[in-house]
Short mmCIF file of C-alpha atoms and ligand atoms in Angstrom, two decimals:
data_model
loop_
_atom_site.label_atom_id
_atom_site.label_comp_id
_atom_site.label_asym_id
_atom_site.label_seq_id
_atom_site.Cartn_x
_atom_site.Cartn_y
_atom_site.Cartn_z
CA UNK N 10 79.61 -14.58 103.34
CA UNK N 11 80.61 -14.39 99.71
CA UNK N 12 83.58 -11.92 98.49
CA UNK N 13 81.83 -9.17 96.39
CA UNK N 14 83.38 -8.25 93.09
CA UNK N 15 84.90 -4.75 92.55
CA UNK N 16 84.28 -2.42 89.48
CA UNK N 17 87.19 -1.51 87.92
CA UNK N 18 87.56 0.65 85.15
CA UNK N 19 84.32 -0.56 83.49
CA UNK N 20 84.67 -4.28 84.12
CA UNK N 21 83.57 -6.11 87.55
CA UNK N 22 86.57 -8.30 88.77
CA UNK N 23 87.02 -10.71 91.70
CA UNK N 24 88.75 -8.88 94.49
CA UNK N 25 91.94 -10.70 94.45
CA UNK N 26 92.07 -9.46 90.81
CA UNK N 27 91.74 -5.97 91.45
CA UNK N 28 95.01 -4.75 91.71
CA UNK N 29 97.31 -1.34 91.25
CA UNK N 30 100.90 -1.09 90.37
CA UNK N 31 103.16 -0.78 93.46
CA UNK N 32 104.69 2.12 91.48
CA UNK N 33 101.89 4.09 91.15
CA UNK N 34 101.38 7.46 92.84
CA UNK N 35 98.05 5.82 94.02
CA UNK N 36 99.96 3.14 95.73
CA UNK N 37 102.94 4.86 97.04
CA UNK N 38 101.40 8.38 98.25
CA UNK N 39 97.72 7.44 98.06
CA UNK N 40 97.09 9.88 95.29
CA UNK N 41 93.33 9.16 95.14
CA UNK N 42 89.87 10.60 96.18
CA UNK N 43 87.11 8.91 97.16
CA UNK N 44 83.29 9.15 98.28
CA UNK N 45 82.21 6.67 100.99
CA UNK N 46 78.24 6.09 100.18
CA UNK N 47 75.61 3.70 101.57
CA UNK N 48 72.67 2.27 99.86
CA UNK N 49 70.03 1.00 101.78
CA UNK N 50 67.80 -2.11 100.91
CA UNK N 51 64.01 -1.85 100.57
CA UNK N 52 62.43 -5.02 100.63
CA UNK N 53 58.88 -3.60 99.98
CA UNK N 54 60.22 -2.02 96.60
CA UNK N 55 62.96 -5.03 95.75
CA UNK N 56 65.17 -2.06 95.27
CA UNK N 57 68.56 -0.74 96.90
CA UNK N 58 68.41 3.38 97.11
CA UNK N 59 71.80 5.20 97.41
CA UNK N 60 71.54 8.45 99.68
CA UNK N 61 72.34 11.71 98.19
CA UNK N 62 74.12 10.09 95.13
CA UNK N 63 74.16 13.19 93.22
CA UNK N 64 76.29 15.27 95.96
CA UNK N 65 78.85 12.44 96.41
CA UNK N 66 79.45 12.77 92.43
CA UNK N 67 79.41 16.36 92.78
CA UNK N 68 81.89 16.28 95.67
CA UNK N 69 84.22 13.91 94.25
CA UNK N 70 84.18 16.04 90.87
CA UNK N 71 85.18 19.01 93.56
CA UNK N 72 88.08 16.69 94.98
CA UNK N 73 88.99 15.59 91.15
CA UNK N 74 89.51 19.26 90.30
CA UNK N 75 91.42 20.42 93.26
CA UNK N 76 93.80 17.20 92.31
CA UNK N 77 93.93 18.46 88.85
CA UNK N 78 92.93 14.62 87.83
CA UNK N 79 91.49 13.86 84.50
CA UNK N 80 88.39 11.45 84.51
CA UNK N 81 86.46 10.34 81.56
CA UNK N 82 83.24 9.53 83.14
CA UNK N 83 80.05 12.05 83.29
CA UNK N 84 77.50 11.56 86.34
CA UNK N 85 75.16 9.32 84.10
CA UNK N 86 78.46 7.17 83.73
CA UNK N 87 79.14 7.14 87.42
CA UNK N 88 75.33 6.12 87.73
CA UNK N 89 75.92 3.38 85.40
CA UNK N 90 79.09 1.72 87.43
CA UNK N 91 77.36 2.19 90.42
CA UNK N 92 74.10 0.06 89.56
CA UNK N 93 76.27 -2.12 87.69
CA UNK N 94 78.46 -3.31 90.53
CA UNK N 95 75.38 -3.69 92.91
CA UNK N 96 73.09 -5.62 90.72
CA UNK N 97 76.34 -7.50 89.67
CA UNK N 98 76.89 -8.71 92.94
CA UNK N 99 73.22 -9.39 93.33
CA UNK N 100 73.27 -7.37 96.76
CA UNK N 101 69.70 -7.35 98.56
CA UNK N 102 71.14 -5.83 101.47
CA UNK N 103 72.25 -2.54 102.91
CA UNK N 104 75.76 -1.97 101.73
CA UNK N 105 78.39 0.73 101.90
CA UNK N 106 80.91 1.04 98.96
CA UNK N 107 83.98 3.29 98.17
CA UNK N 108 83.99 5.17 94.88
CA UNK N 109 87.60 5.84 94.41
CA UNK N 110 89.33 7.83 91.64
CA UNK N 111 93.22 7.23 91.41
CA UNK N 112 96.47 7.96 89.69
CA UNK N 113 98.15 5.32 87.81
CA UNK N 114 100.78 7.14 86.86
CA UNK N 115 104.10 7.38 88.77
CA UNK N 116 105.55 10.46 90.81
CA UNK N 117 104.97 13.10 92.99
CA UNK N 118 103.39 15.07 90.15
CA UNK N 119 101.65 12.55 88.31
CA UNK N 120 98.10 13.73 87.42
CA UNK N 121 97.44 11.00 84.89
CA UNK N 122 96.55 8.35 83.58
CA UNK N 123 93.35 8.14 86.22
CA UNK N 124 91.43 5.18 86.94
CA UNK N 125 88.40 4.43 88.78
CA UNK N 126 87.25 1.59 91.03
CA UNK N 127 84.31 0.88 93.14
CA UNK N 128 84.74 -1.07 96.21
CA UNK N 129 81.56 -2.43 97.79
CA UNK N 130 81.88 -3.37 101.58
CA UNK N 131 79.52 -4.88 104.21
CA UNK N 132 80.06 -2.27 106.81
CA UNK N 133 78.48 -2.84 110.37
CA UNK N 134 76.54 0.41 112.09
CA UNK N 135 77.13 1.70 115.47
CA UNK N 136 74.60 -0.14 118.01
CA UNK N 137 71.79 2.52 119.00
CA UNK N 138 72.22 1.88 122.52
CA UNK N 139 75.80 2.29 122.75
CA UNK N 140 77.32 5.53 122.63
CA UNK N 141 81.32 6.32 121.85
CA UNK N 142 83.79 7.16 124.67
CA UNK N 143 85.94 10.16 123.08
CA UNK N 144 88.69 11.98 123.58
CA UNK N 145 90.09 15.63 122.40
CA UNK N 146 93.37 14.75 120.51
CA UNK N 147 96.46 16.12 120.62
CA UNK N 148 97.00 15.59 117.30
CA UNK N 149 95.90 18.81 115.22
CA UNK N 150 93.44 18.99 112.17
CA UNK N 151 95.43 19.58 109.03
CA UNK N 152 94.87 23.28 107.61
CA UNK N 153 93.41 24.16 104.60
CA UNK N 154 96.72 25.71 103.47
CA UNK N 155 98.60 22.44 103.67
CA UNK N 156 96.86 19.10 103.61
CA UNK N 157 93.10 20.29 103.11
CA UNK N 158 90.51 18.07 104.74
CA UNK N 159 87.81 19.83 101.88
CA UNK N 160 89.96 17.63 99.63
CA UNK N 161 88.62 13.98 100.33
CA UNK N 162 91.78 12.21 99.66
CA UNK N 163 93.13 8.89 101.03
CA UNK N 164 96.38 10.73 101.81
CA UNK N 165 94.61 12.99 103.85
CA UNK N 166 93.57 10.11 106.36
CA UNK N 167 96.84 9.49 107.67
CA UNK N 168 96.13 12.38 110.17
CA UNK N 169 92.75 10.52 111.33
CA UNK N 170 94.53 7.28 111.64
CA UNK N 171 97.15 8.78 114.02
CA UNK N 172 94.77 10.26 116.18
CA UNK N 173 92.63 6.93 116.08
CA UNK N 174 95.27 4.91 116.97
CA UNK N 175 96.81 7.25 119.85
CA UNK N 176 92.62 7.65 121.17
CA UNK N 177 92.40 3.43 121.09
CA UNK N 178 95.73 2.98 122.51
CA UNK N 179 94.98 5.56 125.43
CA UNK N 180 91.50 3.42 125.79
CA UNK N 181 88.92 5.53 124.02
CA UNK N 182 86.72 4.81 121.00
CA UNK N 183 87.91 7.46 118.91
CA UNK N 184 89.04 11.29 118.36
CA UNK N 185 87.70 14.44 118.29
CA UNK N 186 90.20 16.83 116.33
CA UNK N 187 90.79 20.90 117.05
CA UNK N 188 91.89 22.68 114.40
CA UNK N 189 94.80 24.98 114.39
CA UNK N 190 93.13 27.90 115.88
CA UNK N 191 92.26 25.46 118.71
CA UNK N 192 88.38 25.38 117.68
CA UNK N 193 86.73 22.04 117.59
CA UNK N 194 86.82 20.64 114.07
CA UNK N 195 85.27 16.92 113.26
CA UNK N 196 85.90 13.34 113.94
CA UNK N 197 88.42 11.34 112.06
CA UNK N 198 85.57 10.19 109.74
CA UNK N 199 82.74 12.08 110.79
CA UNK N 200 81.25 15.51 111.53
CA UNK N 201 80.70 16.53 115.15
CA UNK N 202 77.61 18.22 116.59
CA UNK N 203 76.89 18.78 120.15
CA UNK N 204 73.59 19.87 121.95
CA UNK N 205 74.29 22.83 124.19
CA UNK N 206 71.76 24.40 126.40
CA UNK N 207 68.88 22.80 124.05
CA UNK N 208 70.52 24.13 120.79
CA UNK N 209 71.98 21.63 118.21
CA UNK N 210 75.45 23.45 117.34
CA UNK N 211 78.02 22.34 114.79
CA UNK N 212 81.74 24.03 113.71
CA UNK N 213 81.10 26.00 110.42
CA UNK N 214 82.59 24.95 106.83
CA UNK N 215 85.83 26.96 107.45
CA UNK N 216 86.69 25.05 110.70
CA UNK N 217 88.70 22.42 108.54
CA UNK N 218 86.37 19.75 108.13
CA UNK N 219 84.99 17.90 105.15
CA UNK N 220 82.03 19.24 103.45
CA UNK N 221 79.60 16.54 104.63
CA UNK N 222 76.86 15.53 102.90
CA UNK N 223 75.06 14.20 106.05
CA UNK N 224 75.64 17.35 107.59
CA UNK N 225 73.50 19.35 105.23
CA UNK N 226 70.87 16.71 105.36
CA UNK N 227 70.54 17.48 109.23
CA UNK N 228 71.15 21.48 108.66
CA UNK N 229 68.71 21.56 105.48
CA UNK N 230 65.89 19.47 106.88
CA UNK N 231 66.50 16.96 109.53
CA UNK N 232 67.18 19.15 112.25
CA UNK N 233 64.02 21.74 111.73
CA UNK N 234 61.88 18.61 110.76
CA UNK N 235 62.55 16.57 113.76
CA UNK N 236 63.77 18.60 116.57
CA UNK N 237 61.65 22.05 115.64
CA UNK N 238 64.86 23.98 115.76
CA UNK N 239 67.68 25.75 113.43
CA UNK N 240 71.18 24.02 113.71
CA UNK N 241 73.58 26.65 114.73
CA UNK N 242 76.98 26.66 112.94
CA UNK N 243 79.69 28.37 114.96
CA UNK N 244 82.96 27.99 116.25
CA UNK N 245 83.15 25.52 118.98
CA UNK N 246 85.64 25.91 122.37
CA UNK N 247 87.11 22.72 123.71
CA UNK N 248 85.03 23.04 126.85
CA UNK N 249 81.99 23.52 125.79
CA UNK N 250 82.13 19.99 124.54
CA UNK N 251 82.88 19.08 127.85
CA UNK N 252 79.97 20.52 129.34
CA UNK N 253 77.41 19.68 126.15
CA UNK N 254 74.19 18.00 127.24
CA UNK N 255 74.63 15.38 124.11
CA UNK N 256 76.94 15.25 120.70
CA UNK N 257 76.96 13.12 118.16
CA UNK N 258 79.08 11.92 114.90
CA UNK N 259 77.36 11.74 111.73
CA UNK N 260 78.17 10.55 108.37
CA UNK N 261 77.24 8.58 105.25
CA UNK N 262 79.25 5.63 107.01
CA UNK N 263 78.26 7.00 111.02
CA UNK N 264 74.89 7.69 109.88
CA UNK N 265 73.71 9.17 113.57
CA UNK N 266 76.87 7.74 116.35
CA UNK N 267 76.04 8.96 119.74
CA UNK N 268 79.05 10.18 121.97
CA UNK N 269 78.44 9.71 125.70
CA UNK N 270 81.64 11.06 127.12
CA UNK N 271 84.49 13.20 125.90
CA UNK N 272 87.99 13.05 128.04
CA UNK N 273 86.29 10.92 130.28
CA UNK N 274 83.42 14.04 131.07
CA UNK N 275 79.90 12.16 130.73
CA UNK N 276 77.59 14.23 128.54
CA UNK N 277 73.96 14.31 130.15
CA UNK N 278 73.78 11.80 132.26
CA UNK N 279 76.20 9.74 130.42
CA UNK N 280 73.60 7.62 128.05
CA UNK N 281 72.38 8.02 124.49
CA UNK N 282 70.61 11.51 124.84
CA UNK N 283 67.23 11.84 123.45
CA UNK N 284 67.59 14.50 120.86
CA UNK N 285 70.15 12.12 119.49
CA UNK N 286 68.25 9.20 119.34
CA UNK N 287 65.25 11.28 117.65
CA UNK N 288 67.55 12.50 115.18
CA UNK N 289 69.04 8.83 114.99
CA UNK N 290 65.47 7.66 114.22
CA UNK N 291 64.37 10.30 111.75
CA UNK N 292 67.78 9.63 109.72
CA UNK N 293 67.09 6.03 109.17
CA UNK N 294 64.00 6.76 108.34
CA UNK N 295 64.46 9.16 105.60
CA UNK N 296 67.24 7.00 104.11
CA UNK N 297 65.49 3.90 103.85
CA UNK N 298 62.09 5.93 102.58
CA UNK N 299 60.16 5.12 105.45
CA UNK N 300 59.80 8.97 105.65
CA UNK N 301 58.92 9.73 101.98
CA UNK N 302 60.09 13.24 101.74
CA UNK N 303 62.85 14.17 99.61
CA UNK N 304 62.74 11.08 97.12
CA UNK N 305 65.42 13.16 95.09
CA UNK N 306 67.45 11.98 97.84
CA UNK N 307 67.03 8.28 96.98
CA UNK N 308 68.50 7.08 93.86
CA UNK N 309 67.38 3.51 92.77
CA UNK N 310 70.36 1.42 91.78
CA UNK N 311 69.28 -2.15 91.80
CA UNK N 312 66.79 -2.60 88.99
CA UNK N 313 66.97 1.00 89.05
CA UNK N 314 65.98 3.76 86.27
CA UNK N 315 68.32 3.86 83.22
CA UNK N 316 69.12 7.33 83.56
CA UNK N 317 70.17 8.68 87.10
CA UNK N 318 67.22 11.71 88.08
CA UNK N 319 69.31 15.11 88.40
CA UNK N 320 72.36 14.13 87.62
CA UNK N 321 74.72 16.90 86.57
CA UNK N 322 76.94 16.53 83.81
N1 LIG T 186 84.38 14.07 107.61
C1 LIG T 186 85.42 13.33 107.31
C2 LIG T 186 86.73 13.72 107.54
C3 LIG T 186 85.00 12.16 106.74
O1 LIG T 186 85.41 11.28 106.13
C4 LIG T 186 83.62 12.07 106.21
C5 LIG T 186 82.69 10.85 105.81
N2 LIG T 186 82.67 11.05 104.42
C6 LIG T 186 82.57 13.12 107.07
C7 LIG T 186 83.29 14.16 107.54
C8 LIG T 186 80.94 12.89 106.91
O2 LIG T 186 80.56 13.51 105.60
P1 LIG T 186 79.59 12.72 104.86
O3 LIG T 186 78.50 12.92 105.64
O4 LIG T 186 79.49 13.19 103.43
O5 LIG T 186 79.69 11.31 104.60
#
């Protein structure tokens, strides 16, 4: 498979030429903010559709603000950059990408100059019939007053890396974090949901979690429409997840990924749960546009419109 070009500060470059200086804050402290975005190929339309691109742009702007970054791009510029990198690589397939704003300056207090790159990646999805075997991590989710997870910086992902490597060393597929208050937070790179006594439940936004776009999609639209119920947003205790009927992670990268056991307790009958399965199908139909509702959530980026609908500046 061909290697993909990177969009870096306005030009497409072959991956080996997309370099950052070793002394930059970007390399040394991982001083960056980023988004993980998926685009889905529609053979019928000969078009790639990015899912909820405007929301990803809005979130990276919030991360940039918290990090005191200056990046001289409007949303329309960012849209053009995404279109440029996807059509420039002639991508006629589903693709995941990282949109990364970074500090090229040196030192802990550097905020400028800032740059931007977009890095398309062929990222496989978890197989539909397999669930993850997870553990509750002994690592604690970092708190909003120390290393806020709402701020999507690469440096914050060391917390997830420690927990993921420990989980794998102990024979699990991945961790579930508790926060400093001892309540369930999220996965290393995904939002946590459970089904308990028939209700779909997820932790609140104040539980030291990322403000996930997929989480909003499920709350605002998919769970009510596909399952005929409202998502309950509330604190979740550790023992609740051991006796949940079903659980899953969600995220732009994870889509809907079932969890079938936690700390070796099988959830339900230990197989992918029926509500999780229905939601996963509904999610894939929505992002692919098989389900035609919310056209504003699918932005054409291959042939594309010249100007992105609904973009904020
Ligand atoms: N939590 C974390 C820590 C993540 O990295 C991600 C992936 N971006 C998510 C949750 C899910 O967020 P989203 O639905 O916006 O992709």
